[in-house]
Short mmCIF file of C-alpha atoms and ligand atoms in Angstrom, two decimals:
data_model
loop_
_atom_site.label_atom_id
_atom_site.label_comp_id
_atom_site.label_asym_id
_atom_site.label_seq_id
_atom_site.Cartn_x
_atom_site.Cartn_y
_atom_site.Cartn_z
CA UNK X 128 -16.94 -40.32 -3.97
CA UNK X 129 -19.91 -41.27 -6.09
CA UNK X 130 -20.05 -45.07 -5.99
CA UNK X 131 -22.96 -45.70 -8.28
CA UNK X 132 -23.13 -49.47 -7.92
CA UNK X 133 -26.01 -50.89 -5.85
CA UNK X 134 -25.09 -53.38 -3.14
CA UNK X 135 -27.10 -56.02 -1.28
CA UNK X 136 -27.76 -55.68 2.44
CA UNK X 137 -26.50 -58.85 4.18
CA UNK X 138 -26.55 -57.81 7.84
CA UNK X 139 -28.25 -55.16 10.00
CA UNK X 140 -27.10 -54.14 13.49
CA UNK X 141 -26.96 -51.27 15.97
CA UNK X 142 -23.82 -49.29 16.80
CA UNK X 143 -23.82 -46.35 19.24
CA UNK X 144 -27.55 -46.02 18.66
CA UNK X 145 -27.22 -45.90 14.87
CA UNK X 146 -28.79 -48.39 12.46
CA UNK X 147 -25.82 -49.89 10.63
CA UNK X 148 -25.43 -52.72 8.13
CA UNK X 149 -23.10 -54.72 5.94
CA UNK X 150 -23.54 -54.30 2.21
CA UNK X 151 -22.19 -56.79 -0.30
CA UNK X 152 -20.84 -55.69 -3.69
CA UNK X 153 -20.27 -58.98 -5.48
CA UNK X 154 -18.05 -60.27 -2.69
CA UNK X 155 -16.67 -57.05 -1.24
CA UNK X 156 -18.51 -56.26 1.98
CA UNK X 157 -18.64 -52.68 3.33
CA UNK X 158 -19.95 -51.21 6.55
CA UNK X 159 -22.77 -48.76 5.88
CA UNK X 160 -25.02 -46.49 7.93
CA UNK X 161 -28.70 -47.34 7.31
CA UNK X 162 -30.28 -44.48 9.29
CA UNK X 163 -31.67 -42.87 6.12
CA UNK X 164 -33.33 -46.04 4.87
CA UNK X 165 -35.12 -47.04 8.10
CA UNK X 166 -37.38 -49.66 6.50
CA UNK X 167 -34.68 -51.54 4.60
CA UNK X 168 -34.57 -55.32 4.99
CA UNK X 169 -31.83 -57.91 4.52
CA UNK X 170 -31.68 -58.96 0.87
CA UNK X 171 -32.70 -55.60 -0.55
CA UNK X 172 -30.42 -53.57 -2.78
CA UNK X 173 -29.31 -50.08 -1.86
CA UNK X 174 -27.30 -47.20 -3.29
CA UNK X 175 -24.53 -46.08 -0.92
CA UNK X 176 -22.65 -42.81 -0.92
CA UNK X 177 -19.68 -42.08 1.39
CA UNK X 178 -20.73 -44.71 3.91
CA UNK X 179 -24.46 -43.92 3.94
CA UNK X 180 -27.28 -45.80 2.22
CA UNK X 181 -29.29 -43.18 0.34
CA UNK X 182 -31.98 -45.17 -1.39
CA UNK X 183 -33.50 -48.64 -1.58
CA UNK X 184 -33.76 -49.95 -5.13
CA UNK X 185 -37.40 -50.04 -6.16
CA UNK X 186 -37.97 -53.39 -7.89
CA UNK X 187 -41.27 -52.37 -9.40
CA UNK X 188 -39.81 -49.26 -10.98
CA UNK X 189 -36.97 -51.38 -12.36
CA UNK X 190 -39.53 -53.69 -13.99
CA UNK X 191 -41.47 -50.72 -15.37
CA UNK X 192 -38.41 -49.39 -17.14
CA UNK X 193 -37.72 -52.82 -18.62
CA UNK X 194 -41.25 -52.80 -19.96
CA UNK X 195 -40.74 -49.41 -21.56
CA UNK X 196 -37.64 -50.73 -23.30
CA UNK X 197 -39.54 -53.78 -24.40
CA UNK X 198 -41.79 -51.43 -26.36
CA UNK X 199 -38.84 -49.54 -27.79
CA UNK X 200 -37.16 -52.75 -28.81
CA UNK X 201 -40.48 -54.00 -30.17
CA UNK X 202 -40.72 -51.05 -32.55
CA UNK X 203 -37.07 -51.44 -33.51
CA UNK X 204 -37.66 -55.12 -34.27
CA UNK X 205 -40.17 -54.13 -36.89
CA UNK X 206 -37.51 -52.15 -38.73
CA UNK X 207 -34.60 -54.53 -38.77
CA UNK X 208 -35.09 -58.10 -37.70
CA UNK X 209 -31.50 -59.23 -37.86
CA UNK X 210 -30.12 -56.39 -35.86
CA UNK X 211 -32.70 -56.40 -33.09
CA UNK X 212 -33.74 -60.04 -33.04
CA UNK X 213 -32.63 -61.02 -29.56
CA UNK X 214 -33.73 -57.95 -27.61
CA UNK X 215 -37.02 -59.38 -26.51
CA UNK X 216 -35.28 -62.40 -25.13
CA UNK X 217 -32.79 -60.25 -23.24
CA UNK X 218 -35.49 -58.15 -21.65
CA UNK X 219 -37.64 -61.15 -20.78
CA UNK X 220 -34.59 -62.64 -19.06
CA UNK X 221 -34.01 -59.47 -17.09
CA UNK X 222 -37.59 -59.30 -15.91
CA UNK X 223 -37.45 -62.91 -14.84
CA UNK X 224 -34.26 -62.33 -12.85
CA UNK X 225 -35.87 -59.43 -11.00
CA UNK X 226 -38.94 -61.51 -10.20
CA UNK X 227 -36.86 -64.50 -9.09
CA UNK X 228 -34.92 -62.32 -6.74
CA UNK X 229 -38.11 -60.92 -5.29
CA UNK X 230 -39.20 -64.41 -4.32
CA UNK X 231 -36.07 -64.90 -2.25
CA UNK X 232 -36.38 -61.69 -0.25
CA UNK G 240 -24.15 -58.24 -11.08
CA UNK G 241 -27.78 -57.52 -10.44
CA UNK G 242 -28.97 -54.01 -11.35
CA UNK G 243 -25.73 -53.51 -13.24
CA UNK G 244 -25.37 -56.01 -16.05
CA UNK G 245 -28.84 -55.35 -17.38
CA UNK G 246 -28.04 -51.64 -17.60
CA UNK G 247 -24.91 -52.37 -19.62
CA UNK G 248 -26.57 -54.67 -22.12
CA UNK G 249 -25.04 -53.81 -25.51
CA UNK G 250 -28.04 -55.04 -27.49
CA UNK G 251 -30.44 -52.77 -25.65
CA UNK G 252 -27.95 -49.91 -25.85
CA UNK G 253 -27.93 -50.25 -29.63
CA UNK G 254 -31.72 -50.13 -29.81
CA UNK G 255 -31.82 -46.91 -27.79
CA UNK G 256 -28.98 -45.44 -29.80
CA UNK G 257 -30.80 -46.28 -33.03
CA UNK G 258 -33.79 -44.36 -31.73
CA UNK G 259 -31.65 -41.34 -30.86
CA UNK G 260 -30.26 -41.33 -34.40
CA UNK G 261 -33.74 -41.72 -35.85
CA UNK G 262 -35.25 -38.70 -34.08
CA UNK G 263 -32.32 -36.25 -34.21
CA UNK G 264 -32.74 -33.63 -36.91
CA UNK G 265 -30.86 -30.61 -35.53
CA UNK G 266 -27.81 -29.80 -33.41
CA UNK G 267 -28.32 -29.88 -29.63
CA UNK G 268 -26.02 -29.26 -26.68
CA UNK G 269 -26.73 -31.37 -23.60
CA UNK G 270 -24.89 -31.12 -20.29
CA UNK G 271 -24.43 -33.96 -17.83
CA UNK G 272 -24.08 -32.42 -14.38
CA UNK G 273 -22.42 -35.21 -12.48
CA UNK G 274 -18.73 -36.10 -12.66
CA UNK G 275 -19.57 -39.78 -12.24
CA UNK G 276 -21.68 -39.54 -15.39
CA UNK G 277 -18.89 -37.71 -17.23
CA UNK G 278 -16.66 -40.70 -16.51
CA UNK G 279 -19.29 -43.20 -17.61
CA UNK G 280 -19.75 -41.29 -20.87
CA UNK G 281 -16.05 -41.05 -21.68
CA UNK G 282 -15.24 -44.59 -20.52
CA UNK G 283 -17.98 -46.10 -22.66
CA UNK G 284 -17.38 -43.77 -25.59
CA UNK G 285 -21.03 -42.70 -25.53
CA UNK G 286 -20.29 -39.25 -26.96
CA UNK G 287 -18.56 -40.92 -29.93
CA UNK G 288 -21.54 -43.00 -31.00
CA UNK G 289 -24.17 -40.29 -30.72
CA UNK G 290 -25.35 -38.47 -33.84
CA UNK G 291 -22.87 -35.77 -34.85
CA UNK G 292 -25.38 -33.03 -34.10
CA UNK G 293 -25.49 -33.92 -30.43
CA UNK G 294 -22.76 -32.45 -28.28
CA UNK G 295 -22.34 -33.50 -24.66
CA UNK G 296 -20.68 -30.92 -22.42
CA UNK G 297 -19.47 -31.73 -18.96
CA UNK G 298 -20.91 -29.98 -15.96
CA UNK G 299 -19.63 -28.76 -12.61
CA UNK G 300 -20.68 -31.92 -10.76
CA UNK G 301 -17.32 -32.85 -9.34
CA UNK G 302 -17.42 -31.84 -5.68
CA UNK G 303 -13.66 -31.94 -5.30
CA UNK G 304 -13.19 -29.70 -8.34
CA UNK G 305 -15.46 -26.90 -7.18
CA UNK G 306 -14.34 -26.78 -3.54
CA UNK G 307 -12.97 -23.25 -3.15
CA UNK G 308 -9.26 -22.76 -2.77
CA UNK G 309 -9.85 -20.95 0.54
CA UNK G 310 -11.39 -24.12 1.98
CA UNK G 311 -8.38 -26.18 0.91
CA UNK G 312 -6.00 -23.61 2.41
CA UNK G 313 -7.98 -23.58 5.66
CA UNK G 314 -7.86 -27.37 5.73
CA UNK G 315 -4.10 -27.28 5.24
CA UNK G 316 -3.67 -24.77 8.07
CA UNK G 317 -5.75 -26.88 10.48
CA UNK G 318 -4.15 -30.18 9.41
CA UNK G 319 -0.67 -28.82 10.16
CA UNK G 320 -1.49 -28.22 13.84
CA UNK G 321 0.15 -30.74 16.17
CA UNK G 322 -2.97 -31.47 18.26
CA UNK G 323 -5.10 -32.27 15.20
CA UNK G 324 -6.02 -35.53 13.53
CA UNK G 325 -7.29 -34.38 10.15
CA UNK G 326 -9.72 -36.72 8.36
CA UNK G 327 -10.85 -36.50 4.77
CA UNK G 328 -12.13 -38.54 1.85
CA UNK G 329 -9.19 -39.78 -0.21
CA UNK G 330 -10.11 -37.58 -3.16
CA UNK G 331 -9.33 -34.41 -1.23
CA UNK G 332 -5.80 -35.36 -0.17
CA UNK G 333 -4.16 -34.40 -3.45
CA UNK G 334 -6.18 -31.31 -4.29
CA UNK G 335 -3.65 -28.49 -4.64
CA UNK G 336 -4.08 -25.51 -2.34
CA UNK G 337 -2.18 -22.29 -2.93
CA UNK G 338 1.17 -23.83 -2.03
CA UNK G 339 0.74 -27.51 -1.09
CA UNK G 340 -1.77 -30.33 -0.59
CA UNK G 341 -2.81 -32.50 2.36
CA UNK G 342 -0.36 -35.24 1.39
CA UNK G 343 2.50 -32.80 1.78
CA UNK G 344 1.20 -31.78 5.20
CA UNK G 345 1.20 -35.47 6.08
CA UNK G 346 4.73 -36.01 4.84
CA UNK G 347 5.82 -33.06 6.98
CA UNK G 348 4.47 -34.78 10.09
CA UNK G 349 0.80 -33.83 10.09
CA UNK G 350 -1.65 -36.54 11.21
CA UNK G 351 -3.81 -36.73 8.09
CA UNK G 352 -6.05 -39.75 7.67
CA UNK G 353 -8.23 -40.98 4.86
CA UNK G 354 -11.72 -42.15 5.80
CA UNK G 355 -14.58 -43.66 3.80
CA UNK G 356 -17.37 -42.33 5.98
CA UNK G 357 -17.65 -39.28 8.25
CA UNK G 358 -18.72 -41.71 10.98
CA UNK G 359 -15.18 -43.10 10.93
CA UNK G 360 -13.94 -39.64 11.91
CA UNK G 361 -16.44 -39.64 14.79
CA UNK G 362 -15.04 -43.01 15.85
CA UNK G 363 -11.48 -41.63 15.77
CA UNK G 364 -12.64 -38.73 17.98
CA UNK G 365 -14.25 -41.15 20.41
CA UNK G 366 -11.05 -43.19 20.65
CA UNK G 367 -8.69 -40.19 20.91
CA UNK G 368 -10.22 -37.90 23.54
CA UNK G 369 -6.94 -36.00 24.00
CA UNK G 370 -6.68 -35.03 20.32
CA UNK G 371 -8.73 -32.66 18.15
CA UNK G 372 -10.35 -34.58 15.29
CA UNK G 373 -11.39 -32.51 12.27
CA UNK G 374 -13.33 -33.82 9.27
CA UNK G 375 -13.25 -32.02 5.92
CA UNK G 376 -16.86 -32.08 4.73
CA UNK G 377 -17.13 -31.16 1.08
CA UNK G 378 -19.45 -32.32 -1.63
CA UNK G 379 -22.94 -31.92 -3.01
CA UNK G 380 -26.31 -32.83 -1.58
CA UNK G 381 -25.17 -36.46 -1.64
CA UNK G 382 -22.56 -36.17 1.11
CA UNK G 383 -24.42 -33.59 3.22
CA UNK G 384 -26.70 -36.15 4.97
CA UNK G 385 -23.73 -38.24 6.12
CA UNK G 386 -21.84 -35.21 7.33
CA UNK G 387 -24.94 -33.89 9.09
CA UNK G 388 -25.34 -37.27 10.79
CA UNK G 389 -21.71 -37.20 11.96
CA UNK G 390 -22.21 -33.78 13.57
CA UNK G 391 -25.53 -34.82 15.07
CA UNK G 392 -24.00 -38.01 16.48
CA UNK G 393 -20.98 -36.18 17.92
CA UNK G 394 -23.38 -33.75 19.61
CA UNK G 395 -25.41 -36.65 21.07
CA UNK G 396 -22.25 -38.26 22.41
CA UNK G 397 -20.95 -34.87 23.59
CA UNK G 398 -17.65 -35.35 21.79
CA UNK G 399 -16.07 -31.95 22.40
CA UNK G 400 -12.95 -32.91 20.41
CA UNK G 401 -14.78 -33.37 17.08
CA UNK G 402 -15.40 -30.66 14.51
CA UNK G 403 -16.14 -30.34 10.81
CA UNK G 404 -14.75 -27.98 8.19
CA UNK G 405 -17.83 -27.76 6.01
CA UNK G 406 -18.03 -26.41 2.47
CA UNK G 407 -21.04 -28.00 0.85
CA UNK G 408 -22.39 -26.97 -2.53
CA UNK G 409 -25.89 -27.29 -3.98
CA UNK G 410 -26.55 -28.28 -7.57
CA UNK G 411 -29.75 -26.49 -8.66
CA UNK G 412 -28.41 -22.93 -8.07
CA UNK G 413 -25.38 -23.81 -10.23
CA UNK G 414 -27.60 -25.17 -13.01
CA UNK G 415 -29.52 -21.91 -12.92
CA UNK G 416 -26.32 -19.81 -12.98
CA UNK G 417 -25.00 -21.68 -16.03
CA UNK G 418 -28.26 -21.22 -17.93
CA UNK G 419 -28.42 -17.51 -17.07
CA UNK G 420 -24.83 -16.88 -18.26
CA UNK G 421 -24.42 -15.00 -21.56
CA UNK G 422 -21.95 -17.74 -22.60
CA UNK G 423 -24.47 -20.49 -22.03
CA UNK G 424 -24.72 -23.18 -24.72
CA UNK G 425 -26.64 -25.76 -22.71
CA UNK G 426 -30.08 -26.69 -24.08
CA UNK G 427 -30.88 -29.71 -21.96
CA UNK G 428 -29.66 -31.30 -18.74
CA UNK G 429 -29.00 -34.78 -17.52
CA UNK G 430 -29.57 -34.26 -13.79
CA UNK G 431 -27.39 -36.07 -11.25
CA UNK G 432 -29.21 -39.17 -10.04
CA UNK G 433 -27.80 -39.40 -6.55
CA UNK G 434 -28.25 -35.72 -5.78
CA UNK G 435 -31.90 -36.31 -6.67
CA UNK G 436 -32.00 -39.48 -4.54
CA UNK G 437 -31.57 -37.12 -1.58
CA UNK G 438 -33.32 -33.95 -2.71
CA UNK G 439 -35.92 -35.29 -5.13
CA UNK G 440 -36.56 -33.42 -8.35
CA UNK G 441 -39.35 -30.93 -7.64
CA UNK G 442 -36.70 -28.18 -7.45
CA UNK G 443 -35.93 -28.63 -11.15
CA UNK G 444 -39.43 -27.91 -12.38
CA UNK G 445 -39.19 -24.10 -12.07
CA UNK G 446 -35.74 -24.23 -13.77
CA UNK G 447 -37.07 -26.24 -16.72
CA UNK G 448 -40.00 -23.85 -17.00
CA UNK G 449 -38.05 -20.58 -16.69
CA UNK G 450 -35.22 -21.48 -19.09
CA UNK G 451 -37.26 -23.83 -21.27
CA UNK G 452 -34.81 -26.70 -20.95
CA UNK G 453 -35.68 -30.37 -20.64
CA UNK G 454 -34.15 -31.97 -17.52
CA UNK G 455 -33.93 -35.74 -17.13
CA UNK G 456 -32.84 -37.38 -13.87
CA UNK G 457 -30.23 -39.94 -14.85
CA UNK G 458 -28.34 -42.92 -13.46
CA UNK G 459 -24.79 -44.03 -14.13
CA UNK G 460 -24.94 -47.01 -16.46
CA UNK G 461 -24.80 -46.80 -20.25
CA UNK G 462 -28.47 -47.63 -20.66
CA UNK G 463 -29.47 -44.99 -18.09
CA UNK G 464 -27.46 -42.34 -19.89
CA UNK G 465 -28.57 -43.30 -23.38
CA UNK G 466 -32.24 -43.56 -22.39
CA UNK G 467 -31.98 -40.12 -20.79
CA UNK G 468 -30.29 -38.58 -23.81
CA UNK G 469 -33.09 -40.05 -25.91
CA UNK G 470 -35.68 -38.35 -23.70
CA UNK G 471 -33.88 -34.99 -23.74
CA UNK G 472 -33.51 -35.08 -27.55
CA UNK G 473 -37.13 -36.10 -27.97
CA UNK G 474 -38.26 -33.11 -25.91
CA UNK G 475 -35.89 -30.73 -27.71
CA UNK G 476 -37.06 -31.92 -31.13
CA UNK G 477 -40.69 -31.52 -30.09
CA UNK G 478 -40.11 -28.13 -28.43
CA UNK G 479 -41.07 -29.43 -24.98
CA UNK G 480 -39.31 -28.89 -21.67
CA UNK G 481 -40.35 -30.95 -18.69
CA UNK G 482 -38.58 -32.77 -15.89
CA UNK G 483 -38.55 -36.55 -16.27
CA UNK G 484 -37.18 -39.20 -13.95
CA UNK G 485 -35.35 -41.92 -15.87
CA UNK G 486 -33.78 -43.21 -12.63
CA UNK G 487 -37.03 -44.14 -10.89
CA UNK G 488 -35.60 -47.34 -9.43
CA UNK G 489 -33.47 -45.14 -7.15
CA UNK G 490 -35.03 -41.66 -7.13
CA UNK G 491 -38.41 -40.62 -5.75
CA UNK G 492 -40.03 -37.28 -6.41
CA UNK G 493 -39.70 -36.09 -2.81
CA UNK G 494 -36.19 -37.54 -2.39
CA UNK G 495 -35.13 -39.08 0.91
CA UNK G 496 -37.10 -37.33 3.64
CA UNK G 497 -35.16 -38.54 6.71
CA UNK G 498 -31.93 -37.41 5.02
CA UNK G 499 -33.38 -34.04 4.00
CA UNK G 500 -34.64 -33.43 7.52
CA UNK G 501 -31.26 -34.18 9.07
CA UNK G 502 -29.50 -31.87 6.57
CA UNK G 503 -32.03 -29.14 7.40
CA UNK G 504 -31.52 -29.44 11.13
CA UNK G 505 -27.70 -29.30 11.00
CA UNK G 506 -27.00 -27.06 8.00
CA UNK G 507 -28.35 -23.79 6.68
CA UNK G 508 -28.22 -22.44 3.09
CA UNK G 509 -25.52 -19.85 2.43
CA UNK G 510 -23.80 -18.07 -0.48
CA UNK G 511 -20.87 -20.14 -1.71
CA UNK G 512 -17.85 -19.57 -3.88
CA UNK G 513 -17.27 -22.33 -6.45
CA UNK G 514 -13.72 -22.95 -7.55
CA UNK G 515 -13.37 -21.91 -11.18
CA UNK G 516 -16.88 -20.41 -11.35
CA UNK G 517 -17.10 -17.79 -8.61
CA UNK G 518 -19.68 -16.94 -6.01
CA UNK G 519 -23.21 -18.25 -6.51
CA UNK G 520 -25.92 -16.93 -4.17
CA UNK G 521 -27.62 -19.49 -1.91
CA UNK G 522 -25.59 -22.33 -3.44
CA UNK G 523 -23.99 -23.83 -0.34
CA UNK G 524 -24.61 -25.24 3.11
CA UNK G 525 -22.92 -24.18 6.32
CA UNK G 526 -23.22 -25.45 9.88
CA UNK G 527 -26.07 -23.89 11.88
CA UNK G 528 -25.25 -21.77 14.94
CA UNK G 529 -26.85 -24.38 17.17
CA UNK G 530 -23.96 -26.68 16.20
CA UNK G 531 -21.21 -24.05 16.16
CA UNK G 532 -19.17 -26.01 18.75
CA UNK G 533 -18.64 -28.52 15.93
CA UNK G 534 -17.69 -25.93 13.30
CA UNK G 535 -13.92 -26.18 12.69
CA UNK G 536 -13.87 -22.79 11.00
CA UNK G 537 -14.99 -21.18 14.24
CA UNK G 538 -13.02 -23.46 16.53
CA UNK G 539 -9.66 -22.87 14.84
CA UNK G 540 -10.30 -19.31 13.64
CA UNK G 541 -8.62 -20.03 10.33
CA UNK G 542 -7.94 -16.74 8.62
CA UNK G 543 -8.26 -16.53 4.91
CA UNK G 544 -4.88 -16.82 3.25
CA UNK G 545 -4.18 -15.12 -0.06
CA UNK G 546 -5.13 -17.62 -2.73
CA UNK G 547 -3.69 -18.01 -6.18
CA UNK G 548 -4.70 -20.34 -9.01
CA UNK G 549 -2.35 -21.54 -11.72
CA UNK G 550 -2.55 -19.00 -14.57
CA UNK G 551 -2.45 -21.85 -17.13
CA UNK G 552 -5.54 -23.63 -15.86
CA UNK G 553 -8.87 -23.17 -17.67
CA UNK G 554 -10.81 -25.48 -15.38
CA UNK G 555 -13.35 -22.73 -14.66
CA UNK G 556 -14.43 -22.81 -18.29
CA UNK G 557 -14.29 -26.61 -18.34
CA UNK G 558 -16.60 -26.72 -15.31
CA UNK G 559 -19.09 -24.44 -17.04
CA UNK G 560 -19.17 -26.47 -20.23
CA UNK G 561 -17.62 -23.63 -22.25
CA UNK G 562 -14.40 -25.50 -23.05
CA UNK G 563 -13.32 -29.13 -23.20
CA UNK G 564 -10.27 -30.35 -21.25
CA UNK G 565 -8.52 -31.17 -24.52
CA UNK G 566 -8.52 -27.51 -25.52
CA UNK G 567 -6.41 -26.60 -22.48
CA UNK G 568 -2.81 -26.00 -23.58
CA UNK G 569 -1.50 -27.55 -20.35
CA UNK G 570 -3.56 -30.76 -20.70
CA UNK G 571 -1.27 -33.80 -20.67
CA UNK G 572 1.83 -31.56 -20.71
CA UNK G 573 2.33 -29.39 -17.63
CA UNK G 574 -0.83 -30.89 -16.17
CA UNK G 575 -1.26 -34.63 -15.51
CA UNK G 576 -2.87 -36.59 -12.66
CA UNK G 577 0.62 -36.97 -11.13
CA UNK G 578 1.23 -33.21 -11.32
CA UNK G 579 -2.20 -31.61 -11.46
CA UNK G 580 -2.47 -27.86 -11.97
CA UNK G 581 -6.19 -27.69 -11.39
CA UNK G 582 -8.82 -29.54 -9.43
CA UNK G 583 -10.49 -31.03 -12.52
CA UNK G 584 -7.30 -33.07 -13.06
CA UNK G 585 -6.92 -34.14 -9.42
CA UNK G 586 -10.26 -35.61 -8.68
CA UNK G 587 -11.18 -38.97 -10.14
CA UNK G 588 -14.50 -37.34 -11.04
CA UNK G 589 -12.97 -34.36 -12.79
CA UNK G 590 -13.45 -33.97 -16.54
CA UNK G 591 -9.70 -33.43 -17.18
CA UNK G 592 -8.86 -36.61 -15.27
CA UNK G 593 -11.47 -38.54 -17.27
CA UNK G 594 -10.07 -37.32 -20.59
CA UNK G 595 -6.55 -38.17 -19.47
CA UNK G 596 -7.40 -41.59 -18.08
CA UNK G 597 -9.18 -42.73 -21.21
CA UNK G 598 -6.57 -41.11 -23.43
CA UNK G 599 -9.24 -38.95 -24.94
CA UNK G 600 -8.60 -35.80 -26.89
CA UNK G 601 -12.14 -34.99 -27.96
CA UNK G 602 -13.25 -33.51 -31.21
CA UNK G 603 -12.61 -29.80 -30.74
S1 LIG I 231 -5.86 -29.87 -18.03
FE1 LIG I 231 -5.07 -29.19 -16.03
S2 LIG I 231 -4.54 -27.04 -16.33
FE2 LIG I 231 -5.88 -27.62 -18.05
S3 LIG I 231 -7.97 -27.13 -17.36
FE3 LIG I 231 -7.62 -29.24 -16.80
S4 LIG I 231 -6.87 -29.14 -14.67
FE4 LIG I 231 -6.64 -27.06 -15.53
#
């Protein structure tokens, strides 16, 4: 029952007075009730449980956690260069992908 | 996939893991509440790469597993009636009642249908005005808003042929019960992210304070789980116990207010029996009297049938983190996902099913 993967809202419509939408999971599109995320917009990511969107993914919080890891990885880099060398690059890439996506919303 | 791949990054996982190893000096027992997280942990072998001193025990967060046998038996009795179309999430169809499961009712001619959303059951009711449509509403705080919405919508549309057999459970009272038990071993919790997405996490603060356990709200990817374990261990090592939200991209402190309000208006808190654990005060939700026309329990007057669990099954202890599935003598022998003896083997979120699926025998 607990589908933990976030999906992207691709369509919003009304059905019997309820705010409904289509959510895309890398190609698989499901019908979802959006009543509990009234402000959601097309292009945003949401967590869905048993046919209901429960939460809109907060991009800023996602970036904040990347930044916390950046620090963690930074301190690890000091200890062992070989092992942790490419972390910074990975995290920078992640942050960029979040920002890029934001521009397209 | 966005918001997925980055949380599975092996390089980052190693950095967090290295930190966990660096700060761990003593043995600690940490429980993940949610069955989805149990699966993520076993699938990714997270418990195997942690420092030896850290033991992860699996919590009662599998809604299918803890649904009381009486509810299953009531569902079976209603589903067998000729006028009924019985709707349920797929997970519930194979949960054994005292003598059979919903699949068997179906094979004997019952109209049992699998739905993905309670709104589908409302739709079936709308399209079949001459039939009684019943939805089996089980689960934690995560499914309650959807089920509340289905009841609310049926009431708005005046669908007199729709009702719900509701047996919801609430997580925080169970966390409290486990900590208060004389058998308790749990020293820190990974709290279930999606339960918190609905309810927020303010409720956990008095629990952390009273029992002096760190509680970290956690997501479902490897990085989420590792980062949360790191935070729990850090607090344990430093003798601190606060509630932290590792899953802030999804969870807000107050939770989802529209969802909470809808749950409040349709359901009311009640004592609830948990399968394998027993009755926990104020740990469930039932349908309010204002919506009693939509309460299948009242509509069909289902009497309690005598219920009997398999004597071999130790799923009650598994659900409380006292025993691991692999220490059950029936595990993988008399009990398999094809022939489950207990609910923790039936549900895809159950700990026994996770151990079986990933061919995992554990360390005890
Ligand atoms: S393996 Fe089967 S019998 Fe044993 S505890 Fe798990 S569900 Fe019960």
